[in-house]
Amino acid sequence: MIAPAPRSLWHDTLPDGDLLRQRPQLSGPTEADVAIVGGGYTGLWTAYYLARRDPGLRIVVLEKDFAGFGASGRNGGWLSNLLPLSWEAIAAESSREGAVAWQRAADATVDEVLAVARDEGIDAQATKGGFLCVATTELQAARLRESVDRAREWDFGDDDLRWLSRAEARERVAADRIYGGTWSPHCAAVHPARLVRGLAAAVERLGVTIHESTPVTEIAPHTARTPFGDVTADVVVRALEGYTPTLAASRRDLLPLYSLMLATEPLPDDFWKEVDWSGRETLSDDRRLIIYAQRTADGRIAIGGRGAPYRLGSRIRPAHEQARGVHEMIRHSLVELFPQLADAEITHRWGGVLGVPRDWWPSVHLDRETGLARAGGYAGDGVALTNLAGRTLADLITGEDSDLTRLPWVGHRSPRFEPEPLRWVGVNTGLHLAAAIDERERRTGRPAAVLDRVMTRLTGH
Ligand SMILES: Cc1cc2nc3c(=O)[nH]c(=O)nc-3n(C[C@H](O)[C@H](O)[C@H](O)COP(=O)(O)OP(=O)(O)OC[C@H]3O[C@@H](n4cnc5c(N)ncnc54)[C@H](O)[C@@H]3O)c2cc1C
């Protein structure tokens, strides 16, 4: 058996030579109108819309490794309308209209990303097949039905989320032991690294400068400091997501949470004939420690899941991307859904960090006086939300008062995380509780109500 590659499948399946093209390091002190720290989707979408809006702006992106090195080049490729928090939570802080407006903006963002990819000639291998959430227990089926009822209470209709009987769900993806499911049209499966690398090239064509191998060591008003000199700018955008706590001043702003993935070898035609999945719907079930899967354009299954431990002091290390137990749990989930894959070769195992705010609210900010801007905290739902954030930041920076700048996440302030070791204890207890809830519910077929309440109290989620 070949040892699975530690690199993201997506980095490994970029067009030949793509990653060999390195962009120049910053070579000395520089002045710009906008300096963007981080070359993932957030930074690049912000640069894209700013450059489109005002081609005269001097925009510089500063990236520690290479464009798409982080979560943007490693994720599950769900370009979805999902928000990481409930409409009720949003309405409690803003209004019902605010919650609906944000959701509708997220729905439209899926098509916006696909349209830009088309217009810019980015082959992200995208298929908009919606997302299918299957119920693998009776209890999950009851919950998913409730989620449809809830959507109706919020005036989201059948064309946003619908219940599927067992037969209807299996018609889309003939997974094993499913009791029905929900389907939403608002999702496309994409090759995430092709999207981010294509976006970087599109941004350069618009005149933006991207410096790679250029770590920012400190962000101060109107300044991004690097070992090669300061970049001074009217606005400095922090777009670091899971890497945010690596800057000393931002240690407790966001939490780096590992999500791990694996990919099978390209699967034989017999398997696809049996399972179908021709719509390339993205696929999950309703457990607490979520799993997420897609059928890739080259006929593999890429599947990921949470559960990797949080590291004391928010440490991020390549070694943490390989957690044998978590990868095994993900493989087990894959085989539960598709028992035919018990012996399928796993060619890639990898992981990456996503950014989680203490209250699970993503947010977008600009402080005109200091010139400090930031966006992030998508908590695992950033493939589309980064685009919405980039467009919103472009409006804020150019002074455009738009529908986007009035959405409830603009200016939202999340509380900071607890100091260590409290943070470590709290987060890992939350992860253990989520796993325990899943295990107990699967075993008993009943809601683990007490554990659920403890978890909500502890994590607010
Ligand atoms: C395994 C995994 C699966 C996921 N699956 C999905 C999914 O299916 N759907 C979904 O919506 N979301 C998913 N997400 C989340 C999504 O990928 C992120 O929300 C999104 O990519 C965030 O983009 P970003 O640009 O904000 O951050 P990143 O892509 O992480 O970019 C930050 C960049 O900053 C750079 N950097 C770090 N430190 C410095 C520094 N000091 N100076 C300069 N640059 C620096 C990094 O190298 C990186 O390139 C997943 C995340 C992971 C890890």
Tab-separated table of N, CA and C in Angstrom, residues 257-364:
chain	number	residue	atom	x	y	z
A	257	LEU	N	-8.969	26.124	14.764
A	257	LEU	CA	-9.516	24.786	14.972
A	257	LEU	C	-9.163	23.929	13.765
A	258	TYR	N	-8.555	22.778	14.045
A	258	TYR	CA	-8.168	21.896	12.936
A	258	TYR	C	-9.373	21.146	12.393
A	259	SER	N	-9.460	21.086	11.072
A	259	SER	CA	-10.404	20.200	10.413
A	259	SER	C	-9.541	19.320	9.513
A	260	LEU	N	-9.832	18.022	9.495
A	260	LEU	CA	-8.970	17.083	8.770
A	260	LEU	C	-9.739	16.441	7.622
A	261	MET	N	-9.013	16.098	6.575
A	261	MET	CA	-9.665	15.506	5.397
A	261	MET	C	-8.871	14.331	4.855
A	262	LEU	N	-9.544	13.524	4.066
A	262	LEU	CA	-8.848	12.502	3.285
A	262	LEU	C	-9.536	12.359	1.939
A	263	ALA	N	-8.814	11.748	1.001
A	263	ALA	CA	-9.387	11.525	-0.331
A	263	ALA	C	-9.083	10.105	-0.768
A	264	THR	N	-10.057	9.523	-1.440
A	264	THR	CA	-9.851	8.180	-1.987
A	264	THR	C	-9.118	8.299	-3.316
A	265	GLU	N	-8.684	7.171	-3.800
A	265	GLU	CA	-8.204	7.086	-5.189
A	265	GLU	C	-9.408	7.377	-6.112
A	266	PRO	N	-9.179	7.675	-7.404
A	266	PRO	CA	-10.322	7.771	-8.324
A	266	PRO	C	-11.066	6.426	-8.303
A	267	LEU	N	-12.386	6.483	-8.117
A	267	LEU	CA	-13.160	5.250	-7.890
A	267	LEU	C	-13.679	4.690	-9.215
A	268	PRO	N	-13.844	3.370	-9.274
A	268	PRO	CA	-14.204	2.740	-10.553
A	268	PRO	C	-15.633	3.088	-10.992
A	269	ASP	N	-15.867	2.974	-12.291
A	269	ASP	CA	-17.183	3.295	-12.858
A	269	ASP	C	-18.304	2.484	-12.207
A	270	ASP	N	-18.024	1.228	-11.850
A	270	ASP	CA	-19.054	0.376	-11.210
A	270	ASP	C	-19.591	1.039	-9.953
A	271	PHE	N	-18.659	1.585	-9.177
A	271	PHE	CA	-19.078	2.235	-7.928
A	271	PHE	C	-20.001	3.418	-8.237
A	272	TRP	N	-19.606	4.243	-9.203
A	272	TRP	CA	-20.409	5.431	-9.502
A	272	TRP	C	-21.758	5.048	-10.113
A	273	LYS	N	-21.785	3.922	-10.857
A	273	LYS	CA	-23.064	3.464	-11.417
A	273	LYS	C	-24.020	3.092	-10.294
A	274	GLU	N	-23.461	2.444	-9.274
A	274	GLU	CA	-24.291	1.963	-8.168
A	274	GLU	C	-24.764	3.137	-7.290
A	275	VAL	N	-23.861	4.081	-7.054
A	275	VAL	CA	-24.149	5.152	-6.089
A	275	VAL	C	-24.760	6.380	-6.775
A	276	ASP	N	-24.486	6.524	-8.054
A	276	ASP	CA	-24.942	7.652	-8.874
A	276	ASP	C	-24.200	8.938	-8.498
A	277	TRP	N	-24.785	9.786	-7.669
A	277	TRP	CA	-24.142	11.034	-7.225
A	277	TRP	C	-23.753	11.881	-8.442
A	278	SER	N	-24.535	11.765	-9.534
A	278	SER	CA	-24.155	12.461	-10.766
A	278	SER	C	-24.349	13.975	-10.647
A	279	GLY	N	-25.156	14.407	-9.662
A	279	GLY	CA	-25.345	15.858	-9.471
A	279	GLY	C	-24.204	16.500	-8.694
A	280	ARG	N	-23.251	15.710	-8.218
A	280	ARG	CA	-22.134	16.189	-7.379
A	280	ARG	C	-22.616	17.026	-6.184
A	281	GLU	N	-23.796	16.640	-5.622
A	281	GLU	CA	-24.247	17.312	-4.394
A	281	GLU	C	-23.148	17.183	-3.334
A	282	THR	N	-22.958	18.215	-2.539
A	282	THR	CA	-22.076	18.027	-1.386
A	282	THR	C	-22.890	17.256	-0.347
A	283	LEU	N	-22.190	16.476	0.477
A	283	LEU	CA	-22.887	15.479	1.310
A	283	LEU	C	-22.427	15.552	2.763
A	284	SER	N	-23.415	15.523	3.682
A	284	SER	CA	-23.072	15.417	5.107
A	284	SER	C	-24.199	14.655	5.796
A	285	ASP	N	-24.056	14.465	7.117
A	285	ASP	CA	-25.204	13.984	7.882
A	285	ASP	C	-25.419	14.938	9.045
A	286	ASP	N	-26.258	14.562	10.007
A	286	ASP	CA	-26.660	15.554	11.007
A	286	ASP	C	-25.963	15.360	12.356
A	287	ARG	N	-24.768	14.783	12.377
A	287	ARG	CA	-24.099	14.596	13.665
A	287	ARG	C	-23.533	15.917	14.187
A	288	ARG	N	-23.110	15.926	15.473
A	288	ARG	CA	-22.557	17.146	16.056
A	288	ARG	C	-21.133	17.415	15.565
A	289	LEU	N	-20.289	16.367	15.600
A	289	LEU	CA	-18.920	16.539	15.096
A	289	LEU	C	-18.987	16.357	13.589
A	290	ILE	N	-19.202	17.438	12.881
A	290	ILE	CA	-19.644	17.331	11.490
A	290	ILE	C	-18.652	16.614	10.568
A	291	ILE	N	-19.225	15.967	9.557
A	291	ILE	CA	-18.436	15.458	8.439
A	291	ILE	C	-18.968	16.119	7.166
A	292	TYR	N	-18.119	16.219	6.156
A	292	TYR	CA	-18.527	16.862	4.906
A	292	TYR	C	-17.798	16.175	3.761
A	293	ALA	N	-18.516	15.942	2.657
A	293	ALA	CA	-17.896	15.190	1.559
A	293	ALA	C	-18.295	15.788	0.221
A	294	GLN	N	-17.472	15.520	-0.780
A	294	GLN	CA	-17.865	15.848	-2.143
A	294	GLN	C	-17.331	14.771	-3.088
A	295	ARG	N	-18.046	14.593	-4.219
A	295	ARG	CA	-17.524	13.789	-5.326
A	295	ARG	C	-16.671	14.740	-6.152
A	296	THR	N	-15.402	14.422	-6.306
A	296	THR	CA	-14.521	15.360	-7.016
A	296	THR	C	-14.701	15.201	-8.527
A	297	ALA	N	-14.218	16.194	-9.255
A	297	ALA	CA	-14.361	16.146	-10.712
A	297	ALA	C	-13.593	14.961	-11.300
A	298	ASP	N	-12.535	14.495	-10.591
A	298	ASP	CA	-11.785	13.359	-11.125
A	298	ASP	C	-12.226	12.036	-10.494
A	299	GLY	N	-13.455	12.011	-9.950
A	299	GLY	CA	-14.052	10.732	-9.573
A	299	GLY	C	-13.559	10.127	-8.265
A	300	ARG	N	-13.127	10.965	-7.323
A	300	ARG	CA	-12.772	10.483	-5.987
A	300	ARG	C	-13.860	10.938	-5.022
A	301	ILE	N	-13.764	10.505	-3.782
A	301	ILE	CA	-14.527	11.158	-2.721
A	301	ILE	C	-13.505	11.843	-1.821
A	302	ALA	N	-13.737	13.138	-1.586
A	302	ALA	CA	-12.944	13.881	-0.606
A	302	ALA	C	-13.877	14.114	0.577
A	303	ILE	N	-13.436	13.707	1.754
A	303	ILE	CA	-14.320	13.794	2.933
A	303	ILE	C	-13.519	14.307	4.126
A	304	GLY	N	-14.155	15.148	4.925
A	304	GLY	CA	-13.465	15.709	6.082
A	304	GLY	C	-14.328	15.661	7.320
A	305	GLY	N	-13.707	15.997	8.440
A	305	GLY	CA	-14.449	16.004	9.693
A	305	GLY	C	-13.696	16.764	10.767
A	306	ARG	N	-14.430	17.122	11.806
A	306	ARG	CA	-13.828	17.796	12.965
A	306	ARG	C	-13.420	16.742	13.990
A	307	GLY	N	-12.875	17.218	15.104
A	307	GLY	CA	-12.542	16.296	16.191
A	307	GLY	C	-11.067	16.312	16.548
A	308	ALA	N	-10.220	16.896	15.695
A	308	ALA	CA	-8.801	16.987	16.050
A	308	ALA	C	-8.669	17.922	17.246
A	309	PRO	N	-7.761	17.609	18.181
A	309	PRO	CA	-7.680	18.411	19.404
A	309	PRO	C	-7.188	19.831	19.147
A	310	TYR	N	-7.663	20.734	19.990
A	310	TYR	CA	-7.147	22.102	19.997
A	310	TYR	C	-5.822	22.088	20.769
A	311	ARG	N	-4.809	22.790	20.261
A	311	ARG	CA	-3.470	22.760	20.865
A	311	ARG	C	-3.259	23.960	21.777
A	312	LEU	N	-2.686	23.676	22.951
A	312	LEU	CA	-2.441	24.716	23.946
A	312	LEU	C	-1.726	25.910	23.315
A	313	GLY	N	-2.201	27.120	23.640
A	313	GLY	CA	-1.552	28.327	23.124
A	313	GLY	C	-1.857	28.565	21.651
A	314	SER	N	-2.903	27.893	21.116
A	314	SER	CA	-3.313	28.055	19.704
A	314	SER	C	-2.184	27.711	18.743
A	315	ARG	N	-1.368	26.722	19.139
A	315	ARG	CA	-0.227	26.362	18.275
A	315	ARG	C	-0.688	25.734	16.968
A	316	ILE	N	-0.001	26.114	15.890
A	316	ILE	CA	-0.287	25.558	14.561
A	316	ILE	C	1.005	24.934	14.053
A	317	ARG	N	0.986	23.632	13.783
A	317	ARG	CA	2.190	22.934	13.289
A	317	ARG	C	1.770	21.954	12.195
A	318	PRO	N	2.609	21.772	11.165
A	318	PRO	CA	2.271	20.777	10.139
A	318	PRO	C	1.961	19.401	10.741
A	319	ALA	N	2.669	19.036	11.826
A	319	ALA	CA	2.460	17.702	12.416
A	319	ALA	C	1.020	17.539	12.911
A	320	HIS	N	0.357	18.653	13.273
A	320	HIS	CA	-1.008	18.547	13.801
A	320	HIS	C	-2.027	18.221	12.705
A	321	GLU	N	-1.572	18.294	11.452
A	321	GLU	CA	-2.494	17.981	10.342
A	321	GLU	C	-2.649	16.477	10.170
A	322	GLN	N	-1.806	15.714	10.877
A	322	GLN	CA	-1.894	14.256	10.794
A	322	GLN	C	-2.292	13.721	12.169
A	323	ALA	N	-3.563	13.475	12.383
A	323	ALA	CA	-4.029	12.888	13.650
A	323	ALA	C	-4.654	11.546	13.275
A	324	ARG	N	-3.902	10.499	13.513
A	324	ARG	CA	-4.296	9.176	13.006
A	324	ARG	C	-5.731	8.814	13.420
A	325	GLY	N	-6.067	9.058	14.707
A	325	GLY	CA	-7.395	8.672	15.207
A	325	GLY	C	-8.508	9.404	14.461
A	326	VAL	N	-8.287	10.688	14.193
A	326	VAL	CA	-9.346	11.479	13.534
A	326	VAL	C	-9.466	11.061	12.069
A	327	HIS	N	-8.332	10.873	11.403
A	327	HIS	CA	-8.402	10.406	10.013
A	327	HIS	C	-9.085	9.037	9.940
A	328	GLU	N	-8.828	8.199	10.944
A	328	GLU	CA	-9.455	6.868	10.947
A	328	GLU	C	-10.970	7.010	11.159
A	329	MET	N	-11.356	7.941	12.042
A	329	MET	CA	-12.785	8.172	12.281
A	329	MET	C	-13.470	8.644	10.983
A	330	ILE	N	-12.762	9.495	10.225
A	330	ILE	CA	-13.338	9.998	8.964
A	330	ILE	C	-13.472	8.839	7.967
A	331	ARG	N	-12.436	7.989	7.933
A	331	ARG	CA	-12.507	6.844	7.002
A	331	ARG	C	-13.660	5.917	7.402
A	332	HIS	N	-13.831	5.746	8.704
A	332	HIS	CA	-14.917	4.906	9.210
A	332	HIS	C	-16.279	5.491	8.774
A	333	SER	N	-16.419	6.815	8.865
A	333	SER	CA	-17.682	7.458	8.451
A	333	SER	C	-17.921	7.236	6.958
A	334	LEU	N	-16.836	7.294	6.183
A	334	LEU	CA	-16.960	7.077	4.738
A	334	LEU	C	-17.466	5.656	4.454
A	335	VAL	N	-16.893	4.692	5.177
A	335	VAL	CA	-17.262	3.291	4.919
A	335	VAL	C	-18.682	3.008	5.443
A	336	GLU	N	-19.093	3.714	6.492
A	336	GLU	CA	-20.487	3.556	6.955
A	336	GLU	C	-21.455	3.997	5.863
A	337	LEU	N	-21.116	5.096	5.207
A	337	LEU	CA	-21.998	5.592	4.142
A	337	LEU	C	-21.898	4.706	2.899
A	338	PHE	N	-20.677	4.244	2.612
A	338	PHE	CA	-20.446	3.454	1.392
A	338	PHE	C	-19.628	2.206	1.748
A	339	PRO	N	-20.283	1.155	2.209
A	339	PRO	CA	-19.539	-0.042	2.636
A	339	PRO	C	-18.687	-0.627	1.509
A	340	GLN	N	-19.056	-0.334	0.257
A	340	GLN	CA	-18.248	-0.844	-0.874
A	340	GLN	C	-16.823	-0.309	-0.828
A	341	LEU	N	-16.598	0.767	-0.041
A	341	LEU	CA	-15.276	1.414	-0.071
A	341	LEU	C	-14.345	0.931	1.043
A	342	ALA	N	-14.734	-0.183	1.687
A	342	ALA	CA	-13.921	-0.670	2.826
A	342	ALA	C	-12.453	-0.847	2.438
A	343	ASP	N	-12.207	-1.247	1.202
A	343	ASP	CA	-10.810	-1.492	0.800
A	343	ASP	C	-10.278	-0.426	-0.151
A	344	ALA	N	-11.026	0.654	-0.306
A	344	ALA	CA	-10.567	1.689	-1.256
A	344	ALA	C	-9.273	2.315	-0.747
A	345	GLU	N	-8.391	2.595	-1.667
A	345	GLU	CA	-7.110	3.224	-1.319
A	345	GLU	C	-7.356	4.680	-0.910
A	346	ILE	N	-6.750	5.074	0.202
A	346	ILE	CA	-6.797	6.483	0.596
A	346	ILE	C	-5.487	7.093	0.107
A	347	THR	N	-5.571	8.045	-0.810
A	347	THR	CA	-4.331	8.570	-1.404
A	347	THR	C	-3.820	9.822	-0.699
A	348	HIS	N	-4.704	10.534	-0.008
A	348	HIS	CA	-4.294	11.793	0.624
A	348	HIS	C	-4.941	11.919	2.002
A	349	ARG	N	-4.169	12.356	2.968
A	349	ARG	CA	-4.703	12.717	4.294
A	349	ARG	C	-4.091	14.060	4.637
A	350	TRP	N	-4.898	15.029	4.971
A	350	TRP	CA	-4.352	16.352	5.279
A	350	TRP	C	-5.266	17.078	6.257
A	351	GLY	N	-4.910	18.297	6.576
A	351	GLY	CA	-5.732	19.079	7.482
A	351	GLY	C	-5.374	20.543	7.372
A	352	GLY	N	-6.113	21.356	8.065
A	352	GLY	CA	-5.839	22.795	8.054
A	352	GLY	C	-6.606	23.459	9.174
A	353	VAL	N	-6.313	24.743	9.382
A	353	VAL	CA	-7.002	25.445	10.461
A	353	VAL	C	-8.063	26.396	9.908
A	354	LEU	N	-9.211	26.366	10.600
A	354	LEU	CA	-10.232	27.372	10.333
A	354	LEU	C	-10.289	28.285	11.552
A	355	GLY	N	-10.896	29.450	11.404
A	355	GLY	CA	-10.915	30.434	12.490
A	355	GLY	C	-12.283	30.481	13.147
A	356	VAL	N	-12.284	30.267	14.474
A	356	VAL	CA	-13.562	30.269	15.202
A	356	VAL	C	-13.588	31.433	16.189
A	357	PRO	N	-14.596	32.320	16.105
A	357	PRO	CA	-14.742	33.369	17.102
A	357	PRO	C	-15.431	32.816	18.359
A	358	ARG	N	-15.263	33.457	19.484
A	358	ARG	CA	-15.802	32.947	20.762
A	358	ARG	C	-17.316	32.750	20.697
A	359	ASP	N	-18.028	33.609	19.939
A	359	ASP	CA	-19.491	33.483	19.860
A	359	ASP	C	-19.958	32.956	18.495
A	360	TRP	N	-19.027	32.464	17.673
A	360	TRP	CA	-19.329	31.880	16.353
A	360	TRP	C	-19.888	32.895	15.363
A	361	TRP	N	-19.698	34.202	15.636
A	361	TRP	CA	-20.124	35.247	14.688
A	361	TRP	C	-18.949	35.637	13.813
A	362	PRO	N	-19.008	35.399	12.506
A	362	PRO	CA	-18.009	36.010	11.637
A	362	PRO	C	-18.235	37.519	11.606
A	363	SER	N	-17.235	38.274	11.217
A	363	SER	CA	-17.456	39.727	11.188
A	363	SER	C	-16.528	40.424	10.198
A	364	VAL	N	-16.933	41.658	9.863
A	364	VAL	CA	-16.199	42.507	8.915
A	364	VAL	C	-16.074	43.884	9.558
